Coordinates of C-alpha atoms and ligand atoms in Angstrom, one line a residue:
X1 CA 79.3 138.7 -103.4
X2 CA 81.2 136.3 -101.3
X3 CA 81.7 137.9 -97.6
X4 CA 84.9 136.5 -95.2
X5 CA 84.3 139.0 -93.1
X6 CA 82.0 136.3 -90.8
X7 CA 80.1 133.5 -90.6
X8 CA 77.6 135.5 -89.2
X9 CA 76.7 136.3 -92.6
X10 CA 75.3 133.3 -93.7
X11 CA 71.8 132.9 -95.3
X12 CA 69.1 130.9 -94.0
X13 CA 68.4 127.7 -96.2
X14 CA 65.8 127.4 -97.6
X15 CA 64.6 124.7 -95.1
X16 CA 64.9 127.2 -92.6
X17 CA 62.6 129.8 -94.4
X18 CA 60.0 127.0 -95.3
X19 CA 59.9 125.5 -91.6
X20 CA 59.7 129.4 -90.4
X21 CA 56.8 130.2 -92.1
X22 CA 55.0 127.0 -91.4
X23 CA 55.9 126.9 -87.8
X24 CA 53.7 126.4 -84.9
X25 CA 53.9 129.3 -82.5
X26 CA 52.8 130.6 -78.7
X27 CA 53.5 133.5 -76.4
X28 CA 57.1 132.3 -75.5
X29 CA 57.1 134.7 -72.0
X30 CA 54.2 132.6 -71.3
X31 CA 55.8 129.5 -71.9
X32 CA 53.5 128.6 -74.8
X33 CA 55.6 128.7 -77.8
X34 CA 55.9 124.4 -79.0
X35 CA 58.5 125.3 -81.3
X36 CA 60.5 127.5 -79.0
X37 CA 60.1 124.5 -76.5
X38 CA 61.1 122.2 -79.1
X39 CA 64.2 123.6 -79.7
X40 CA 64.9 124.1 -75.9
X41 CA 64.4 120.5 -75.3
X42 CA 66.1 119.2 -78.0
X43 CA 69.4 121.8 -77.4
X44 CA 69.2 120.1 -73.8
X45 CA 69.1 116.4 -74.9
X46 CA 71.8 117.5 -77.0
X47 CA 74.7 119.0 -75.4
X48 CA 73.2 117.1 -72.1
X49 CA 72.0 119.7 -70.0
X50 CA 68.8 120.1 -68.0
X51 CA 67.8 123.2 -69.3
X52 CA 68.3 125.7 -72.3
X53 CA 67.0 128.7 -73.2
X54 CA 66.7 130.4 -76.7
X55 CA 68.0 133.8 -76.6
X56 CA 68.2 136.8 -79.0
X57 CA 71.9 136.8 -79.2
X58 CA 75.1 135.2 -78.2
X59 CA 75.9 138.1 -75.9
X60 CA 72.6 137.7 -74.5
X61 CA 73.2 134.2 -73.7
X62 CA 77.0 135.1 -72.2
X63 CA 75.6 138.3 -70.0
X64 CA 72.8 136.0 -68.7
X65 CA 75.1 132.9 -68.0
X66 CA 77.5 135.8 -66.4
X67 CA 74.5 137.5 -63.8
X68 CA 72.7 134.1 -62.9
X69 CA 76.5 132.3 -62.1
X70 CA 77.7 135.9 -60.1
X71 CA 76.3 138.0 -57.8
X72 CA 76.9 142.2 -57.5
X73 CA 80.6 142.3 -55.9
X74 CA 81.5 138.6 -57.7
X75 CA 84.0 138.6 -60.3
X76 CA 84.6 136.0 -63.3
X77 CA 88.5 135.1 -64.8
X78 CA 88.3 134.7 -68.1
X79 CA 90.8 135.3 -71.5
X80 CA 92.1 138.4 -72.6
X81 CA 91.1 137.9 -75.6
X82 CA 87.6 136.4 -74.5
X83 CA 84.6 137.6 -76.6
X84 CA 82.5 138.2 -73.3
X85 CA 85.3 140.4 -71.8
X86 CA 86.7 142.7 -75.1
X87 CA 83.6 142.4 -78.0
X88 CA 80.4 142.6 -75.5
X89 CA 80.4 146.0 -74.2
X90 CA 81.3 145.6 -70.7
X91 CA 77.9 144.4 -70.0
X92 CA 78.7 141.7 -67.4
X93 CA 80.2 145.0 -65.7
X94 CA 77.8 148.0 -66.8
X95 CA 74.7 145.3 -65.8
X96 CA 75.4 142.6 -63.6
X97 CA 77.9 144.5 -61.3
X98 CA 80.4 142.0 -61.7
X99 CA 84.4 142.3 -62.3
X100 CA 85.9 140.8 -64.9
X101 CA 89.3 139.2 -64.0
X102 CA 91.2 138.6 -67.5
X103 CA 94.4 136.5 -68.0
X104 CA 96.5 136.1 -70.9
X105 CA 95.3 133.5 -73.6
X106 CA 98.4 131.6 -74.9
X107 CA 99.4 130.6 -78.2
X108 CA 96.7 127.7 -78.4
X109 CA 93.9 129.6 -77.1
X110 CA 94.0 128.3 -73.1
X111 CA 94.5 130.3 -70.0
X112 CA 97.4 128.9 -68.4
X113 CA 95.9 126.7 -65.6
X114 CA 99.0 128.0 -62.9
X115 CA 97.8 131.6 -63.9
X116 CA 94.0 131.3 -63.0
X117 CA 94.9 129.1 -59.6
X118 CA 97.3 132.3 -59.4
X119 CA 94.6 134.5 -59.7
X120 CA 91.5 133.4 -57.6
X121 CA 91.2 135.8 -54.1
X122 CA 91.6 134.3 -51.6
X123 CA 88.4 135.6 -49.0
X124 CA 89.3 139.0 -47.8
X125 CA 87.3 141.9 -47.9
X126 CA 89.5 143.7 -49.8
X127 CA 89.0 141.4 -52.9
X128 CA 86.5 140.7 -55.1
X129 CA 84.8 137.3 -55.1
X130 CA 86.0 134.8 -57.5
X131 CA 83.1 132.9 -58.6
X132 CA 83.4 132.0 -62.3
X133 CA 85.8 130.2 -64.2
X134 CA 84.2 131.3 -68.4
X135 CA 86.8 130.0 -71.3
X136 CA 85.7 130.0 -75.1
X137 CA 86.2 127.5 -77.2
X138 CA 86.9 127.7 -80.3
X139 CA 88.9 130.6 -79.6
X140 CA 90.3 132.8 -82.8
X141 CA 89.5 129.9 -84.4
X142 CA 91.0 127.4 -82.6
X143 CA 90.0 124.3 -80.6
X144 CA 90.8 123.8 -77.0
X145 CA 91.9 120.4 -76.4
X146 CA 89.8 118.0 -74.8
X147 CA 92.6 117.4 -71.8
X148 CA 93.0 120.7 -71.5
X149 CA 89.3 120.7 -70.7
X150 CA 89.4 118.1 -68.4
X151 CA 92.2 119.5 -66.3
X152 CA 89.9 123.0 -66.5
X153 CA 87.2 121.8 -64.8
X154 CA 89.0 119.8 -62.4
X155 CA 90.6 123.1 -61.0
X156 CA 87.0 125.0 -61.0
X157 CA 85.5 122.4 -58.7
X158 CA 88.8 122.1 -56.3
X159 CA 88.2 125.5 -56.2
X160 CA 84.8 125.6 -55.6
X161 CA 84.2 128.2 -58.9
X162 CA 81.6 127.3 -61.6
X163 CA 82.7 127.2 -65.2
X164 CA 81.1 128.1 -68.2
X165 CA 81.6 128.1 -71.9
X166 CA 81.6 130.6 -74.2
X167 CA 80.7 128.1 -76.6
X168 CA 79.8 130.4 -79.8
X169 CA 81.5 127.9 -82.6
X170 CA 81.2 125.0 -79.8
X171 CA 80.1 123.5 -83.4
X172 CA 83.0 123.7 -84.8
X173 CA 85.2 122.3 -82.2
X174 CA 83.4 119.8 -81.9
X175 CA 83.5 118.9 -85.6
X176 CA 87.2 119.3 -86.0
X177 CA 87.9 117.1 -82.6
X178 CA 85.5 114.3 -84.5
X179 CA 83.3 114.4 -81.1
X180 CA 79.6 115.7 -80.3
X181 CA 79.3 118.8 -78.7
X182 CA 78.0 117.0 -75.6
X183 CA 81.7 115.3 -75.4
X184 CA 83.0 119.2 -75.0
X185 CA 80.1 120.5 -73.0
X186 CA 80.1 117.8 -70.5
X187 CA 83.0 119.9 -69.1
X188 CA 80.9 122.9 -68.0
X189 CA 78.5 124.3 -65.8
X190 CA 76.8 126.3 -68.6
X191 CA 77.4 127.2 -72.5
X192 CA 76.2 129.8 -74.7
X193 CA 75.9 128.3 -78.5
X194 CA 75.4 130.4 -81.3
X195 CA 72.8 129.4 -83.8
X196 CA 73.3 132.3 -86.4
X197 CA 77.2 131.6 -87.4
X198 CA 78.1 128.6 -89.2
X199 CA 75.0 127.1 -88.2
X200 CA 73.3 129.3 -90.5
X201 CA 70.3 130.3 -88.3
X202 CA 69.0 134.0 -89.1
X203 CA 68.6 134.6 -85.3
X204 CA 69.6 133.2 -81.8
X205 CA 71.7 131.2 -79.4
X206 CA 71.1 129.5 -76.0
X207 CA 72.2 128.7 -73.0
X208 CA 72.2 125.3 -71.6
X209 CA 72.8 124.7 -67.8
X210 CA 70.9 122.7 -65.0
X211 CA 67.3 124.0 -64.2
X212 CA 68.2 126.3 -61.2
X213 CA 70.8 128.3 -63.5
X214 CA 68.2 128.4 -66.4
X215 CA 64.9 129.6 -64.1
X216 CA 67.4 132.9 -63.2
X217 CA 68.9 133.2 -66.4
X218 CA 65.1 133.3 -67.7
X219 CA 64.5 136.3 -65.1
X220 CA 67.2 138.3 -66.2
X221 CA 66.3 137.6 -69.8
X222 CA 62.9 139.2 -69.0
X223 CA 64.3 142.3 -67.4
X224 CA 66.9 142.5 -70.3
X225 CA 64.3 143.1 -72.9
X226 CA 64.7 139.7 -73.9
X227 CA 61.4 138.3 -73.9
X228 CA 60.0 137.4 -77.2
X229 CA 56.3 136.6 -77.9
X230 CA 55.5 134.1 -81.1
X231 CA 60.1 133.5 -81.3
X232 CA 58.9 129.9 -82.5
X233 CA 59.2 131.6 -86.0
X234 CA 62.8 131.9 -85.2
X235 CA 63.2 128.6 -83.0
X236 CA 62.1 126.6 -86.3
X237 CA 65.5 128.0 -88.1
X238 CA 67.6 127.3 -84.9
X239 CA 65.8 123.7 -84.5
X240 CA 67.2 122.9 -88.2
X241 CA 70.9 124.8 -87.4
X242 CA 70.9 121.6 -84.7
X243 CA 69.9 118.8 -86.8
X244 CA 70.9 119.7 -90.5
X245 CA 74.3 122.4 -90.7
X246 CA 76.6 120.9 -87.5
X247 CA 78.3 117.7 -89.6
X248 CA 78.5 120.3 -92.5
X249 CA 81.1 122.3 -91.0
X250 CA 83.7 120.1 -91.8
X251 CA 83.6 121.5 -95.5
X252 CA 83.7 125.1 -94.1
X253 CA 87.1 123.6 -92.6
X254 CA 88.6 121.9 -95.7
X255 CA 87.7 125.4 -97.3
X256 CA 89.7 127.5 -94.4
X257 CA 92.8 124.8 -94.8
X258 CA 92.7 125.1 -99.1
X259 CA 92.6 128.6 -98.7
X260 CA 95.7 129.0 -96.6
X261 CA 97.2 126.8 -98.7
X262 CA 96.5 129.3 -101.4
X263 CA 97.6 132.3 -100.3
X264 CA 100.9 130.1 -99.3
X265 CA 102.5 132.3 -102.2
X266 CA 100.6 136.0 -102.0
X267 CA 103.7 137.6 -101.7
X268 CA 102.3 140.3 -99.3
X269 CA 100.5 138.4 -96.6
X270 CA 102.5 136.4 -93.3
X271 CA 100.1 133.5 -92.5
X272 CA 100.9 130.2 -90.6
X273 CA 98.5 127.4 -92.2
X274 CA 99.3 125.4 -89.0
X275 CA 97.3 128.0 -87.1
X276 CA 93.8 126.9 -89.0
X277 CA 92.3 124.4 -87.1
X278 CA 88.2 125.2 -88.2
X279 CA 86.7 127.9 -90.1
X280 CA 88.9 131.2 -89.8
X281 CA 92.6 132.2 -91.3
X282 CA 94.7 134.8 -89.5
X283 CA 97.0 136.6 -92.2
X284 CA 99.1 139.7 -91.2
X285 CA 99.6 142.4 -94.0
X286 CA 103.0 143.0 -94.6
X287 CA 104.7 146.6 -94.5
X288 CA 104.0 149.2 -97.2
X289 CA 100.5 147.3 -98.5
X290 CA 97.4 149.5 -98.9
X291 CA 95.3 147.1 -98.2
X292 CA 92.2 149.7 -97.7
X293 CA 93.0 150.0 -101.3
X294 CA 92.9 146.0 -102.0
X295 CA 89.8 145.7 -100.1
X296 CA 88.3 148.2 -102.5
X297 CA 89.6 146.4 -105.4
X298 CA 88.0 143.5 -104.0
X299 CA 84.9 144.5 -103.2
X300 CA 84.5 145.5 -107.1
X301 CA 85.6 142.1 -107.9
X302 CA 82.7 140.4 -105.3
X303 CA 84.6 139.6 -102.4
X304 CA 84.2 141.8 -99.2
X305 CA 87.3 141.5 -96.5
X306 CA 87.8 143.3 -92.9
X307 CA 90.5 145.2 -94.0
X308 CA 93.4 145.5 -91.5
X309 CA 96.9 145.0 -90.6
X310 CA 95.8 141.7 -89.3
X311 CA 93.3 140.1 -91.8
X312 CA 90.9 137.5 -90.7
X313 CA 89.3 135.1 -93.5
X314 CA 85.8 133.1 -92.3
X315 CA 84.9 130.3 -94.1
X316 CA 81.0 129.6 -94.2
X317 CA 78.5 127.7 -96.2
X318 CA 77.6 130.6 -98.9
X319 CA 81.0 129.7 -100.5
X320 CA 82.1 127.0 -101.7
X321 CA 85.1 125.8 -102.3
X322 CA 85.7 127.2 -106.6
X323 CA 84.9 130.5 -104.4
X324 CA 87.8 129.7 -102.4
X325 CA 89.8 129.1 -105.1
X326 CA 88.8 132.6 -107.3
X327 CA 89.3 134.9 -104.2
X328 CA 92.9 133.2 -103.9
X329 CA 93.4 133.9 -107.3
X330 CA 92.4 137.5 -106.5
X331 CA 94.3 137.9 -103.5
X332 CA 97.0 137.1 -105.6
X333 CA 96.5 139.9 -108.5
X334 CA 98.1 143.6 -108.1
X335 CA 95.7 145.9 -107.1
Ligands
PLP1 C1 79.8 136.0 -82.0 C2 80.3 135.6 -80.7 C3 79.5 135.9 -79.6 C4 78.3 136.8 -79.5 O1 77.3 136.4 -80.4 P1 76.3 137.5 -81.0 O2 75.2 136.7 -81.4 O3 77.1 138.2 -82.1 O4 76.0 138.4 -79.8 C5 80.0 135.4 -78.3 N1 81.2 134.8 -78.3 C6 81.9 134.5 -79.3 C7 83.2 133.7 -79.2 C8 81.5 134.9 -80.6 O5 82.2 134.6 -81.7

């Protein structure tokens, strides 16, 4: 089967399973686990951070970048469409006590920098505290521009707001700008990086910041539930996501820009190929389709689809690019 649904879906290599079961392990909430640490430090050195911390999710890593930045009463601006505002359950809210304050996303991706100045309260008891400045990048599948960036983080620190990253696919942005992540995460405060998308890790992300932000992210982790024992069995897959699947995006891209070139001529899908910037094509369904129908159809034929008005197709590296080619060629077939 060859699933577009996400990246998330992707398979450990075999590497990955092989350095798992081999790998050297400790009792992580103790601060034992060599692999665990590994990782930590080399994530760190990486994306040039102080600190990181392996954590059992991306959400995870988000909700405990959220509670150590803001205090109960504080509130963070972020997207509308921002994964740690509509896709994480309210938990920076339900847990941490803190307000989200979301702003339109335009076209690109960005938060308009006029609207977030706009936005910040000023000190008055009547308002929440605006503490957090969190964008995402890449966003719907597209990549903030490094500028863009630049002029970001020069507002948060006029301001006097932190900024983090919701840096899920930071990978990817990175790849498609031709940069290392560190060149994108220099911009931030903290970032949150998913190891089990594109990077093919089973489990995990961190979260990088300086020491201070990591010692009460680490607190918070622990009374989340996040504390894992002998993780290094996890860490091992996430240490080889770093070194061995980031440069390999790039084909995950070609394969996202060949398949919107495909489906260029399925008559019954709207998609703008100058929209795919990394991994991910947006298609609308056009009027009258059954497309819970065509994902049925599909699914018999080995490819599984979200089905919906608006469509969203994930490149990863379980298919390659003669997959590509056959679920165009599918796509293209009456039901
Ligand atoms: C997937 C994702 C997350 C959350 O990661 P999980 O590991 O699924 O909790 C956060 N932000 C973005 C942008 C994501 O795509």
């Amino acid at each position: 089967m060859l699933d577009f649904r996400s990246d998330t879906v992707t398979q450990p290599t075999e590497a990955m399973r092989l350095a798992m079961s081999r790998a050297e392990v400790g009792d992580d909430v103790y601060g034992d686990d060599p692999t665990v640490n590994r990782l930590q430090d080399m994530a760190a050195e990486m994306l040039g951070f102080d600190a990181a911390l392996f954590t059992a999710s991306g959400t995870q890593a988000n909700l405990l970048a959220l509670m150590s930045h803001c205090e109960r009463g504080d509130e963070y601006i972020c997207g509308q469409e921002a994964h740690n505002y509509r896709f994480e359950g309210g938990g920076a809210a339900v847990l941490g006590s803190i307000q989200p304050q979301p702003l339109a996303n335009q076209a690109d991706g960005t938060i308009a920098l006029e609207a977030i100045s706009a936005a910040i309260k000023p000190d008055d008891i009547h308002f929440a505290r605006t503490r957090l400045l969190s964008l995402e990048n890449t966003i719907g599948g597209k990549v903030l521009p490094l500028d863009y960036l630049a002029r970001a983080q020069a507002l948060a620190f006029d301001k006097g707001l932190k900024i983090h990253l919701d840096g899920a696919r930071l990978a990817n942005a990175a790849v498609a700008c031709g940069v290392d992540m560190a060149r994108i995460a220099g911009h931030f405060d903290s970032v949150s990086l998913c190891l089990s998308k594109g990077l093919a890790a089973p489990v995990g992300s961190l979260l990088l910041g300086d020491e201070r932000l990591i010692n009460k992210a680490k607190r918070w982790r622990k009374m989340l539930g996040g504390g894992m024992r002998q993780a290094g069995v996890l860490a091992a897959a996430g240490i080889l996501a770093l070194t061995e699947q980031v440069e390999r995006l790039e084909e995950d891209h070609a394969n996202a820009r060949l398949l919107a070139e495909l489906l260029g001529d399925v008559d019954w899908l709207s998609l703008d190929i100058n929209q795919v910037q990394t991994n991910m094509v947006f298609a609308s369904v056009n009027e009258g389709v059954d497309i819970q129908a065509k994902a049925r159809s599909l699914r018999e034929q080995g490819f599984i689809i979200s089905p919906g008005k608006q469509l969203r197709f994930v490149t990863h590296k379980d298919i390659n690019s003669d997959g590509i080619r056959r679920f165009a060629a599918a796509l293209k077939a009456p039901v």
